[in-house]
PDB file of C-alpha atoms in Angstrom:
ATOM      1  CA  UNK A   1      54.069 117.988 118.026  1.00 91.00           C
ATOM      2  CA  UNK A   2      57.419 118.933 117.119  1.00 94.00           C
ATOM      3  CA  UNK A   3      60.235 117.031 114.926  1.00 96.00           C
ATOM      4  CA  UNK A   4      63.333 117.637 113.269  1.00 95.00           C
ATOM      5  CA  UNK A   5      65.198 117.519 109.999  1.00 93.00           C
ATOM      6  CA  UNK A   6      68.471 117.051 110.422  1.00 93.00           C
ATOM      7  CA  UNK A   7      71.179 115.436 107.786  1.00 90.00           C
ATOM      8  CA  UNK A   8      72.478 112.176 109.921  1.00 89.00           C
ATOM      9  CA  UNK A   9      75.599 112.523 107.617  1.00 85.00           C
ATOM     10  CA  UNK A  10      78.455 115.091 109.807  1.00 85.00           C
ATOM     11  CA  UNK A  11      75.620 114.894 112.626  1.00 91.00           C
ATOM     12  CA  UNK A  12      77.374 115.912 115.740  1.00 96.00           C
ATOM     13  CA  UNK A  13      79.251 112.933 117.698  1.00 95.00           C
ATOM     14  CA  UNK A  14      78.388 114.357 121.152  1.00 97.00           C
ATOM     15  CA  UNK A  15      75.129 114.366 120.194  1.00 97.00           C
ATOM     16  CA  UNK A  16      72.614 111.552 122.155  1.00 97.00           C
ATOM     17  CA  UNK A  17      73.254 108.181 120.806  1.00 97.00           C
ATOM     18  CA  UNK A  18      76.291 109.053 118.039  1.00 96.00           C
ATOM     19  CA  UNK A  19      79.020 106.959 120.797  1.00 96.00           C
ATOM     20  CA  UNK A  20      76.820 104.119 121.627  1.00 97.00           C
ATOM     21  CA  UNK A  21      75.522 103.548 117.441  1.00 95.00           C
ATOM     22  CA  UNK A  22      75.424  99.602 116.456  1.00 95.00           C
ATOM     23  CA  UNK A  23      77.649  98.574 114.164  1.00 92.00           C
ATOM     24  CA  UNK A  24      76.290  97.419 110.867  1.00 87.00           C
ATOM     25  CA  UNK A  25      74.072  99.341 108.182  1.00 85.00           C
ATOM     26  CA  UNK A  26      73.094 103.153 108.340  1.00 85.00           C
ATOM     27  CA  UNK A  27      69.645 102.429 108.749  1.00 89.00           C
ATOM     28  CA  UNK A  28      70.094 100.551 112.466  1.00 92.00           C
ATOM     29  CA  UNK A  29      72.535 103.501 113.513  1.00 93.00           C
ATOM     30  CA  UNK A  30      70.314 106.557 112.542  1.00 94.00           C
ATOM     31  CA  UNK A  31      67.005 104.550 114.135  1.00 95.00           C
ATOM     32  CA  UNK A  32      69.808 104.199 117.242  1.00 97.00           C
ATOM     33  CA  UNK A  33      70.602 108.073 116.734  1.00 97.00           C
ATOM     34  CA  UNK A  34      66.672 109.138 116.640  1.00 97.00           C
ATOM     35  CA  UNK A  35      65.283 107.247 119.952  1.00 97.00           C
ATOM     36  CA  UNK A  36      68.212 108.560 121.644  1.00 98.00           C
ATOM     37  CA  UNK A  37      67.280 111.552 120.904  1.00 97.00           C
ATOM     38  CA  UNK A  38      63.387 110.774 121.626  1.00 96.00           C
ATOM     39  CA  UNK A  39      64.126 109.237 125.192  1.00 97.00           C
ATOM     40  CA  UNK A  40      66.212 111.912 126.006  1.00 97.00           C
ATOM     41  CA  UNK A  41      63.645 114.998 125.196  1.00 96.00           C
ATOM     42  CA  UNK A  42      61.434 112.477 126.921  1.00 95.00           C
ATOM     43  CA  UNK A  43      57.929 114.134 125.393  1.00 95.00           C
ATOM     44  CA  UNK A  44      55.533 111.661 123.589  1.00 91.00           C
ATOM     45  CA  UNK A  45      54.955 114.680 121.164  1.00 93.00           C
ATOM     46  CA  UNK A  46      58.933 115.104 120.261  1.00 96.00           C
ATOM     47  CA  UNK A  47      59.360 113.052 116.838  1.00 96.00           C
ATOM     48  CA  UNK A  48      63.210 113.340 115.709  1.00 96.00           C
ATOM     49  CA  UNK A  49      64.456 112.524 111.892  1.00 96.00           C
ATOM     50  CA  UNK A  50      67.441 112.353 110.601  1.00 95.00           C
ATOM     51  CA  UNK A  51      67.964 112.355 106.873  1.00 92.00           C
ATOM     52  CA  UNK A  52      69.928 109.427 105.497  1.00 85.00           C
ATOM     53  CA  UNK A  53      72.778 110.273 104.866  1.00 80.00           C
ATOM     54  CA  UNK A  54      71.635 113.459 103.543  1.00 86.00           C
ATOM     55  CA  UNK A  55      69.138 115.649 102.241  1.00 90.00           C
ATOM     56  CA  UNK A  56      70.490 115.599  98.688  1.00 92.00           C
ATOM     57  CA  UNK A  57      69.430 111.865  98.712  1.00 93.00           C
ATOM     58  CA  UNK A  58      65.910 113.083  98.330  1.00 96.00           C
ATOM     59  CA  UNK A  59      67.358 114.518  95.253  1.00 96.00           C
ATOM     60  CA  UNK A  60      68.899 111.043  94.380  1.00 96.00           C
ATOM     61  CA  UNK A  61      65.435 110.030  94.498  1.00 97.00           C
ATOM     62  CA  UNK A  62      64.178 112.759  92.035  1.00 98.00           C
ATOM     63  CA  UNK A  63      66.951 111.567  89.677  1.00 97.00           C
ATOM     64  CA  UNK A  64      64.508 111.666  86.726  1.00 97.00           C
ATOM     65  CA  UNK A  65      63.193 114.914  87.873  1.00 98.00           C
ATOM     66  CA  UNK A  66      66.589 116.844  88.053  1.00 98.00           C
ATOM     67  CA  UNK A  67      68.065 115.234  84.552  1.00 97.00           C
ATOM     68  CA  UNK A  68      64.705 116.805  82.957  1.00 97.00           C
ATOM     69  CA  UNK A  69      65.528 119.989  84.722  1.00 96.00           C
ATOM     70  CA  UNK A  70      69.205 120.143  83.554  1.00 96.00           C
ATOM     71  CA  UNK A  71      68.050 118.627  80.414  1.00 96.00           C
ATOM     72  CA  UNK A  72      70.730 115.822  80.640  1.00 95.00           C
ATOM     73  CA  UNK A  73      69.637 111.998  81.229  1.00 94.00           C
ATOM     74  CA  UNK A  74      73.643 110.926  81.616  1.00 95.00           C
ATOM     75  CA  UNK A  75      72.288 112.618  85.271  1.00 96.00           C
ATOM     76  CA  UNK A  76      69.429 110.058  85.367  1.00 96.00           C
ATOM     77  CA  UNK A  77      71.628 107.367  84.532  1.00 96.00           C
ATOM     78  CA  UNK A  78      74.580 107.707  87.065  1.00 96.00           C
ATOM     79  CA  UNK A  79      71.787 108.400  89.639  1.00 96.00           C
ATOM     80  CA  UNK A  80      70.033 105.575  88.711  1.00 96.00           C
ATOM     81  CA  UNK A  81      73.335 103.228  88.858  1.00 96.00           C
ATOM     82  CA  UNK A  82      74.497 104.616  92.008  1.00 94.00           C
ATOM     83  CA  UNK A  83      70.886 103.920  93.957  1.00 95.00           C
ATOM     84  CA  UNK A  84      70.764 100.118  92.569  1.00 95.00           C
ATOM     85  CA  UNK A  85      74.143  99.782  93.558  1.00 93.00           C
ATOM     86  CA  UNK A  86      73.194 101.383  96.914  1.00 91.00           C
ATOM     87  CA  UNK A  87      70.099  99.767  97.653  1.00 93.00           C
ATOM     88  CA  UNK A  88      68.157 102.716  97.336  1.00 94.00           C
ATOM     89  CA  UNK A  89      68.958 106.743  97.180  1.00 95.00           C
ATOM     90  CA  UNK A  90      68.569 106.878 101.150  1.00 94.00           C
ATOM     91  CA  UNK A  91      71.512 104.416 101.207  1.00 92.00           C
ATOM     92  CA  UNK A  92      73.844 106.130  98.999  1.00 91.00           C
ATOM     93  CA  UNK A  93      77.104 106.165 100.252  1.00 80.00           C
ATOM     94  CA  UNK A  94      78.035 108.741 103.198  1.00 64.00           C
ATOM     95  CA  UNK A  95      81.404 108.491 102.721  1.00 73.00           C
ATOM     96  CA  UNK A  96      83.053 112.198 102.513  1.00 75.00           C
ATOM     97  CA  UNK A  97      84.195 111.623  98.810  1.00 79.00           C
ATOM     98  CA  UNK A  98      80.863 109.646  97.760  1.00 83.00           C
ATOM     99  CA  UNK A  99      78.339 111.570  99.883  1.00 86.00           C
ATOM    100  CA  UNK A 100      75.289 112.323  97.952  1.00 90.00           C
ATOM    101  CA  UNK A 101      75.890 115.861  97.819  1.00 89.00           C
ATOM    102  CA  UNK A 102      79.762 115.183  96.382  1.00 90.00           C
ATOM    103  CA  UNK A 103      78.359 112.887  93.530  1.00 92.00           C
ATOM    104  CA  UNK A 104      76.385 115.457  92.825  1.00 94.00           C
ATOM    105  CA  UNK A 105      78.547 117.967  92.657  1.00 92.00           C
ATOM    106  CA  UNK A 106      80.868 115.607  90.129  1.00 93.00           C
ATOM    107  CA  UNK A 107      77.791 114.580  87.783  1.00 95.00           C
ATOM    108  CA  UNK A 108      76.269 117.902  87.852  1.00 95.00           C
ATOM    109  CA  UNK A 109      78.745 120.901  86.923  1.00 94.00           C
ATOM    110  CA  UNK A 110      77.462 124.034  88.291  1.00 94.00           C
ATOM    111  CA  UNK A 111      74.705 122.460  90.595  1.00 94.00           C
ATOM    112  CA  UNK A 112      72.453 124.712  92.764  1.00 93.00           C
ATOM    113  CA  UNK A 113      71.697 122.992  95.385  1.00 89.00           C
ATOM    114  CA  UNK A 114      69.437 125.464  97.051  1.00 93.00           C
ATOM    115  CA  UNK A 115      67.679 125.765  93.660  1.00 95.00           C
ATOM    116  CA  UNK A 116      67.691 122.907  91.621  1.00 96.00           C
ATOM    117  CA  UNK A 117      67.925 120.018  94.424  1.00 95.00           C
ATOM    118  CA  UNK A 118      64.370 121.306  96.237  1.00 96.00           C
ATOM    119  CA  UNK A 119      62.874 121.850  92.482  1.00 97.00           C
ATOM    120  CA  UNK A 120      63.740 118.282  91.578  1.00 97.00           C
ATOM    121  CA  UNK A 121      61.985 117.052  95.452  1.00 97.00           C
ATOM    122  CA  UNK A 122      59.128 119.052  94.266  1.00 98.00           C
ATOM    123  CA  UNK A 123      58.293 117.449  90.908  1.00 98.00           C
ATOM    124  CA  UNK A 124      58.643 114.036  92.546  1.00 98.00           C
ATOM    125  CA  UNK A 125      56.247 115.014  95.105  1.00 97.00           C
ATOM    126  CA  UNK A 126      55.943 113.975  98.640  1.00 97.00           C
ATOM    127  CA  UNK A 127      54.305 110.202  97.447  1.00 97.00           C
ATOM    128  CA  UNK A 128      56.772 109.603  94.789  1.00 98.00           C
ATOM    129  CA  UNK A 129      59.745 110.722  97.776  1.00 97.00           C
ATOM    130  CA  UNK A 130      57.556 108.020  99.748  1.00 97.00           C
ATOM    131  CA  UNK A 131      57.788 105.316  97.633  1.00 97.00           C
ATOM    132  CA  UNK A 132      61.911 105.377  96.961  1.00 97.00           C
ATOM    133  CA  UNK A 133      62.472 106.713 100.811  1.00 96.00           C
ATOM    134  CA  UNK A 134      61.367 104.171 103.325  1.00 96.00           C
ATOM    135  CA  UNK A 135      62.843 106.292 106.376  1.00 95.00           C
ATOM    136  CA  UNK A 136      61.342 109.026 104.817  1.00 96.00           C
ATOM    137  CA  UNK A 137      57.906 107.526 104.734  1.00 97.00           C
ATOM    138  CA  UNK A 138      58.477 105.717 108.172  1.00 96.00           C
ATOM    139  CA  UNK A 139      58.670 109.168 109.175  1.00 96.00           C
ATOM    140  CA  UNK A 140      55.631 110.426 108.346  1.00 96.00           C
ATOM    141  CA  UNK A 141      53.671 107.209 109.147  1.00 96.00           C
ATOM    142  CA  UNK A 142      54.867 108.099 112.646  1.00 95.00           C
ATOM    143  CA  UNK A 143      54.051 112.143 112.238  1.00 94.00           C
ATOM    144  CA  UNK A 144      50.441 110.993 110.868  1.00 94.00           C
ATOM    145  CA  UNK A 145      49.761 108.475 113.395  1.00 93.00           C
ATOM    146  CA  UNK A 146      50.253 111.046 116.353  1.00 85.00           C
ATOM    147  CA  UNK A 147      47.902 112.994 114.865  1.00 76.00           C
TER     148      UNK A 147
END
């Protein structure tokens, strides 16, 4: 089996699927993105994923987790805000001044992202990034049932 982790946010637009994407929610167009991609590897064992909108909303989801690390719950609380406001830290805004990765940036002076991002992932651990990420755990539904 092979799959792929890719951030759907600045994927590229020649890529399969990125001209003929529904309109309407993120969700719909990176599910659009992802088949087109499966049906045009065309191999049952080919499972594609795109991150939505990025991988640093994993680290939206470990909100709690990186405040403790930076030892600063004003962190939590923006995260927090920005996810209800959202729907949920895989719906976070992709826009290119509100992209996950931007906000965090902004509410985080002096983020790592190579460091403290994955750290934060970490402590929530794989069923806590289940339980806020439903692409994320659609994802590995799929990966486990071909399995």
């Amino acid at each position: 089996m092979l799959t792929t982790l890719f951030d759907y946010y600045g994927f590229p637009s020649d890529a399969p699927g990125m001209a003929t994407r529904p309109a309407g929610a993120a969700t719909g167009k990176v599910e659009h993105v992802e088949q087109a991609l499966e049906a045009t590897i065309g191999d049952h064992r080919f499972v594609p994923h795109l991150v939505q909108h990025e991988l640093e909303s994993w680290v939206f989801a470990a909100g709690d987790q990186l405040a403790y690390l930076r030892d600063d719950s004003a962190v939590a609380d923006r995260i927090k805000q920005d996810c209800a406001e959202a729907g949920g830290p895989e719906l976070v805004n992709d826009d290119p001044k509100n992209a996950p990765s931007k906000r965090l940036a902004r509410y985080c002076p002096g983020y790592v992202k190579t460091l403290e991002g994955p750290l934060a992932i970490a402590d929530l651990g794989v069923e806590g990034l289940r339980a806020r990420c439903p692409h994320f755990s659609a994802w590995l539904t799929e990966l486990d049932s071909r399995t």
